[in-house]
Amino acid sequence: MDKQRTTLGVLTLLPLAAACGTQTAGSGSARPETAHVSGVHWTVDSLTVGGRTVRAPSGTYLKIADDGRVSGNLGCNGFGSKATFTGDRVEFGGMWTTDMACEKGPMSFERNLGRAFADKGAFTANTNGDRLTLTADGGDRISLTKEKDAPLRGTKWKVTALGDKNVSQPLPKGANAYFVLRADGTFDGRLGCNHASAQATVGDGHIALGPARTTRMMCQDSLMRTEKTLLGLFDGKVTYVLDHRGIALTSANGTVVSAVADE
């Protein structure tokens, strides 16, 4: 997994120009090849432009909801759009993206993938088992693979960002924060600097966390600030929302912790 992909930035919404469809999302008849493209989390494996194939950074994905709403990640930033299916064709409308700066490799891939969506607009969709290929008229293509959902328990959740419902910031460089909810009703992980454990009771969209038991190391100030924020999750209830291989924890004071399943 690309563990140091995000380095700097605040999430904001920016428009990304793209060709707009002339039909409403979900209109047209879908052949079997595209009928089950929606409702699936597709991991982007690679992008081929002008005969040159480049592997996608870890975490790059595309998801089209049954109503045509599009969500995904371009390599660094998240994006959204609307999709229209007509026969075996899928057309993407105007797009928006978040605005985080990342390392050079992911940003380079993101520019190329964003340009493919914006410039091509419409693709021919072909599925083969768990694989999907989106091919533009000129032959450029996006290769994707269906990915299974990560279970709540037993998954190592790598913390990627902290914030609230409006703004989220990536963790500081060097922060190593993750957690595992175990089947025996315990939580253990790392909060950026120190290891932590606690009792954890899951039920009805909530996780009740007991008081945290931690080690006593001292780290640089940025890591300790991250740790202090994460310690605010303990000794109370947090709500959780699972989205395929991502999870968001929201504390009673509105702090949102975003994490992804670690490979």
Tab-separated table of C-alpha atoms in Angstrom:
chain	number	residue	atom	x	y	z
A	1	MET	CA	0.000	0.000	0.000
A	2	ASP	CA	1.222	3.539	-0.748
A	3	LYS	CA	1.704	4.525	2.879
A	4	GLN	CA	3.123	8.041	2.355
A	5	ARG	CA	0.964	9.147	-0.552
A	6	THR	CA	-0.644	12.220	0.994
A	7	THR	CA	1.774	14.850	2.259
A	8	LEU	CA	0.005	18.194	2.471
A	9	GLY	CA	-3.308	19.867	1.904
A	10	VAL	CA	-6.844	20.620	2.989
A	11	LEU	CA	-9.858	19.070	1.342
A	12	THR	CA	-11.859	21.545	-0.720
A	13	LEU	CA	-14.074	21.084	-3.744
A	14	LEU	CA	-12.834	22.210	-7.133
A	15	PRO	CA	-14.526	21.889	-10.532
A	16	LEU	CA	-12.868	19.774	-13.206
A	17	ALA	CA	-14.088	20.392	-16.732
A	18	ALA	CA	-15.381	17.373	-18.624
A	19	ALA	CA	-17.668	16.525	-21.493
A	20	CYS	CA	-21.272	16.589	-20.348
A	21	GLY	CA	-23.792	13.934	-21.330
A	22	THR	CA	-27.000	14.778	-23.113
A	23	GLN	CA	-29.052	12.146	-21.273
A	24	THR	CA	-29.897	11.880	-17.618
A	25	ALA	CA	-27.998	9.410	-15.480
A	26	GLY	CA	-29.379	5.933	-15.741
A	27	SER	CA	-31.174	6.536	-19.051
A	28	GLY	CA	-30.695	4.297	-22.077
A	29	SER	CA	-30.650	0.538	-22.162
A	30	ALA	CA	-27.669	-1.253	-20.647
A	31	ARG	CA	-26.254	-4.424	-22.122
A	32	PRO	CA	-25.151	-7.122	-19.663
A	33	GLU	CA	-21.580	-5.776	-19.891
A	34	THR	CA	-22.621	-2.485	-18.281
A	35	ALA	CA	-25.645	-3.597	-16.255
A	36	HIS	CA	-23.414	-4.609	-13.330
A	37	VAL	CA	-20.773	-1.887	-13.692
A	38	SER	CA	-22.715	0.289	-11.235
A	39	GLY	CA	-22.820	-0.471	-7.540
A	40	VAL	CA	-19.285	-1.918	-7.599
A	41	HIS	CA	-16.066	-0.549	-6.105
A	42	TRP	CA	-13.586	-0.725	-8.975
A	43	THR	CA	-9.897	-0.429	-8.141
A	44	VAL	CA	-8.029	1.368	-10.927
A	45	ASP	CA	-5.109	-0.857	-11.945
A	46	SER	CA	-3.588	1.139	-14.781
A	47	LEU	CA	-4.051	3.846	-17.383
A	48	THR	CA	-2.929	3.409	-21.005
A	49	VAL	CA	-2.486	6.574	-23.064
A	50	GLY	CA	-0.869	6.598	-26.503
A	51	GLY	CA	0.192	2.979	-26.078
A	52	ARG	CA	2.029	3.652	-22.781
A	53	THR	CA	0.668	1.939	-19.666
A	54	VAL	CA	1.222	3.372	-16.174
A	55	ARG	CA	0.269	1.576	-12.960
A	56	ALA	CA	-2.132	3.420	-10.661
A	57	PRO	CA	-1.146	4.496	-7.126
A	58	SER	CA	-2.680	2.450	-4.320
A	59	GLY	CA	-6.142	3.694	-3.393
A	60	THR	CA	-7.160	4.869	-6.878
A	61	TYR	CA	-10.732	3.772	-7.534
A	62	LEU	CA	-14.031	4.401	-9.317
A	63	LYS	CA	-17.557	3.741	-8.088
A	64	ILE	CA	-20.784	4.459	-9.978
A	65	ALA	CA	-23.950	4.282	-7.876
A	66	ASP	CA	-27.159	2.836	-9.303
A	67	ASP	CA	-28.523	6.375	-9.744
A	68	GLY	CA	-25.460	7.415	-11.781
A	69	ARG	CA	-23.604	9.298	-9.061
A	70	VAL	CA	-19.843	8.821	-9.439
A	71	SER	CA	-17.247	8.846	-6.664
A	72	GLY	CA	-13.625	7.847	-6.614
A	73	ASN	CA	-9.997	8.758	-6.195
A	74	LEU	CA	-7.704	9.890	-9.014
A	75	GLY	CA	-4.463	8.886	-7.305
A	76	CYS	CA	-4.355	11.590	-4.654
A	77	ASN	CA	-7.609	13.559	-4.661
A	78	GLY	CA	-11.178	12.383	-4.482
A	79	PHE	CA	-13.568	13.215	-7.306
A	80	GLY	CA	-17.246	13.058	-8.193
A	81	SER	CA	-19.361	13.197	-11.318
A	82	LYS	CA	-22.514	11.792	-12.940
A	83	ALA	CA	-22.547	8.872	-15.365
A	84	THR	CA	-24.920	8.015	-18.197
A	85	PHE	CA	-25.174	4.499	-19.616
A	86	THR	CA	-26.267	3.931	-23.205
A	87	GLY	CA	-25.817	0.407	-24.518
A	88	ASP	CA	-22.232	-0.550	-23.725
A	89	ARG	CA	-21.181	3.109	-23.432
A	90	VAL	CA	-20.683	5.110	-20.248
A	91	GLU	CA	-20.363	8.891	-20.392
A	92	PHE	CA	-19.089	11.043	-17.539
A	93	GLY	CA	-20.460	14.528	-16.968
A	94	GLY	CA	-18.861	17.539	-15.268
A	95	MET	CA	-16.451	16.558	-12.495
A	96	TRP	CA	-15.325	18.021	-9.209
A	97	THR	CA	-12.207	17.138	-7.204
A	98	THR	CA	-10.792	17.798	-3.783
A	99	ASP	CA	-7.596	19.852	-3.524
A	100	MET	CA	-4.806	18.043	-1.710
A	101	ALA	CA	-1.163	18.142	-2.717
A	102	CYS	CA	0.566	14.763	-2.780
A	103	GLU	CA	3.891	13.316	-3.788
A	104	LYS	CA	5.105	13.623	-7.366
A	105	GLY	CA	4.161	10.123	-8.591
A	106	PRO	CA	0.500	10.124	-7.493
A	107	MET	CA	0.014	13.706	-8.708
A	108	SER	CA	1.416	12.849	-12.144
A	109	PHE	CA	-0.906	9.867	-12.486
A	110	GLU	CA	-3.820	11.958	-11.231
A	111	ARG	CA	-3.296	14.617	-13.877
A	112	ASN	CA	-3.297	11.990	-16.618
A	113	LEU	CA	-6.341	10.134	-15.300
A	114	GLY	CA	-8.269	13.374	-14.729
A	115	ARG	CA	-7.394	14.472	-18.257
A	116	ALA	CA	-8.625	11.127	-19.626
A	117	PHE	CA	-12.018	11.581	-17.967
A	118	ALA	CA	-12.233	15.239	-18.981
A	119	ASP	CA	-11.005	14.922	-22.583
A	120	LYS	CA	-12.539	11.571	-23.522
A	121	GLY	CA	-15.831	11.882	-21.656
A	122	ALA	CA	-17.343	8.673	-23.064
A	123	PHE	CA	-15.940	5.147	-22.933
A	124	THR	CA	-16.911	1.677	-24.088
A	125	ALA	CA	-17.274	-0.555	-21.035
A	126	ASN	CA	-16.322	-4.215	-21.194
A	127	THR	CA	-16.438	-6.599	-18.244
A	128	ASN	CA	-14.700	-9.953	-17.949
A	129	GLY	CA	-15.309	-11.614	-14.602
A	130	ASP	CA	-13.975	-9.266	-11.925
A	131	ARG	CA	-12.273	-7.004	-14.470
A	132	LEU	CA	-13.543	-3.880	-16.203
A	133	THR	CA	-11.969	-2.022	-19.121
A	134	LEU	CA	-13.067	1.479	-20.120
A	135	THR	CA	-11.854	2.213	-23.648
A	136	ALA	CA	-12.006	5.643	-25.270
A	137	ASP	CA	-12.634	6.064	-29.006
A	138	GLY	CA	-8.948	6.665	-29.686
A	139	GLY	CA	-7.883	3.467	-27.925
A	140	ASP	CA	-6.766	4.883	-24.593
A	141	ARG	CA	-8.088	2.741	-21.766
A	142	ILE	CA	-8.542	2.465	-18.024
A	143	SER	CA	-8.144	-1.026	-16.519
A	144	LEU	CA	-9.979	-1.796	-13.269
A	145	THR	CA	-10.616	-4.742	-10.933
A	146	LYS	CA	-13.590	-5.394	-8.651
A	147	GLU	CA	-12.527	-5.223	-5.027
A	148	LYS	CA	-14.256	-6.902	-2.090
A	149	ASP	CA	-15.494	-4.961	0.925
A	150	ALA	CA	-13.275	-4.956	4.006
A	151	PRO	CA	-14.870	-6.344	7.193
A	152	LEU	CA	-15.188	-4.050	10.191
A	153	ARG	CA	-13.543	-6.521	12.547
A	154	GLY	CA	-10.105	-7.933	11.943
A	155	THR	CA	-9.108	-5.307	9.355
A	156	LYS	CA	-6.092	-3.103	9.994
A	157	TRP	CA	-7.513	0.387	9.403
A	158	LYS	CA	-4.811	2.881	8.417
A	159	VAL	CA	-5.758	6.421	9.529
A	160	THR	CA	-5.367	8.832	6.617
A	161	ALA	CA	-7.009	12.097	7.700
A	162	LEU	CA	-8.511	14.009	10.629
A	163	GLY	CA	-11.070	16.796	10.549
A	164	ASP	CA	-14.793	17.378	10.752
A	165	LYS	CA	-17.741	16.980	8.369
A	166	ASN	CA	-16.584	19.958	6.265
A	167	VAL	CA	-12.777	19.941	6.232
A	168	SER	CA	-10.245	17.135	6.513
A	169	GLN	CA	-6.449	17.255	6.757
A	170	PRO	CA	-3.989	14.433	6.064
A	171	LEU	CA	-1.812	13.186	8.880
A	172	PRO	CA	1.584	14.855	9.327
A	173	LYS	CA	4.592	13.226	7.739
A	174	GLY	CA	5.881	10.322	9.800
A	175	ALA	CA	2.611	9.702	11.626
A	176	ASN	CA	1.817	6.005	11.943
A	177	ALA	CA	-1.779	5.706	13.072
A	178	TYR	CA	-3.944	2.615	12.670
A	179	PHE	CA	-6.384	0.485	14.601
A	180	VAL	CA	-7.862	-3.007	14.616
A	181	LEU	CA	-11.237	-3.969	16.079
A	182	ARG	CA	-10.840	-7.555	17.169
A	183	ALA	CA	-13.451	-10.293	17.486
A	184	ASP	CA	-12.797	-10.577	21.251
A	185	GLY	CA	-14.204	-7.058	21.797
A	186	THR	CA	-10.946	-5.143	22.003
A	187	PHE	CA	-9.388	-2.224	20.137
A	188	ASP	CA	-5.674	-1.966	19.590
A	189	GLY	CA	-3.494	0.150	17.381
A	190	ARG	CA	-1.223	3.137	17.217
A	191	LEU	CA	-2.215	6.774	17.613
A	192	GLY	CA	0.625	8.456	15.736
A	193	CYS	CA	3.270	7.899	18.361
A	194	ASN	CA	2.126	5.517	21.103
A	195	HIS	CA	0.368	2.185	20.981
A	196	ALA	CA	-3.098	2.039	22.543
A	197	SER	CA	-5.664	-0.563	23.521
A	198	ALA	CA	-9.179	-0.489	24.937
A	199	GLN	CA	-12.404	-2.424	25.248
A	200	ALA	CA	-14.642	-1.972	22.181
A	201	THR	CA	-18.327	-2.844	21.884
A	202	VAL	CA	-19.863	-2.620	18.411
A	203	GLY	CA	-23.575	-2.186	17.830
A	204	ASP	CA	-26.161	-0.224	15.827
A	205	GLY	CA	-23.717	1.969	13.908
A	206	HIS	CA	-21.758	2.852	17.043
A	207	ILE	CA	-18.581	1.709	18.728
A	208	ALA	CA	-18.352	2.178	22.494
A	209	LEU	CA	-14.686	2.578	23.388
A	210	GLY	CA	-13.441	2.229	26.936
A	211	PRO	CA	-10.576	4.243	28.467
A	212	ALA	CA	-7.352	3.997	26.468
A	213	ARG	CA	-4.311	2.182	27.801
A	214	THR	CA	-1.211	3.583	26.088
A	215	THR	CA	2.542	3.365	26.066
A	216	ARG	CA	4.439	6.460	27.212
A	217	MET	CA	6.776	7.468	24.386
A	218	MET	CA	7.355	11.099	23.425
A	219	CYS	CA	7.470	12.078	19.749
A	220	GLN	CA	7.705	15.297	17.767
A	221	ASP	CA	4.984	17.876	18.352
A	222	SER	CA	3.005	17.190	15.167
A	223	LEU	CA	2.693	13.495	16.042
A	224	MET	CA	1.679	14.250	19.610
A	225	ARG	CA	-1.058	16.606	18.341
A	226	THR	CA	-2.376	13.813	16.138
A	227	GLU	CA	-2.289	11.465	19.098
A	228	LYS	CA	-4.157	13.930	21.317
A	229	THR	CA	-6.950	14.178	18.720
A	230	LEU	CA	-7.249	10.401	18.443
A	231	LEU	CA	-7.305	9.992	22.227
A	232	GLY	CA	-10.531	12.037	22.146
A	233	LEU	CA	-12.279	9.012	20.623
A	234	PHE	CA	-11.901	6.938	23.776
A	235	ASP	CA	-14.078	6.605	26.864
A	236	GLY	CA	-17.252	7.242	24.871
A	237	LYS	CA	-19.243	6.327	21.777
A	238	VAL	CA	-18.251	7.025	18.199
A	239	THR	CA	-20.410	6.496	15.138
A	240	TYR	CA	-18.928	4.632	12.198
A	241	VAL	CA	-19.707	4.473	8.489
A	242	LEU	CA	-18.198	1.750	6.307
A	243	ASP	CA	-17.699	2.419	2.599
A	244	HIS	CA	-16.125	-0.591	0.914
A	245	ARG	CA	-12.504	-0.376	2.079
A	246	GLY	CA	-12.860	2.900	3.938
A	247	ILE	CA	-14.255	3.808	7.340
A	248	ALA	CA	-15.115	7.115	9.000
A	249	LEU	CA	-15.352	7.443	12.787
A	250	THR	CA	-17.150	10.474	14.223
A	251	SER	CA	-16.793	11.371	17.895
A	252	ALA	CA	-19.375	13.132	20.050
A	253	ASN	CA	-17.571	16.472	19.546
A	254	GLY	CA	-17.702	16.154	15.738
A	255	THR	CA	-14.150	15.007	15.067
A	256	VAL	CA	-14.030	12.769	11.979
A	257	VAL	CA	-11.300	10.164	11.602
A	258	SER	CA	-10.919	8.722	8.107
A	259	ALA	CA	-9.125	5.414	7.537
A	260	VAL	CA	-8.616	2.852	4.808
A	261	ALA	CA	-8.052	-0.893	4.915
A	262	ASP	CA	-4.336	-1.563	4.954
A	263	GLU	CA	-3.064	-4.229	2.552
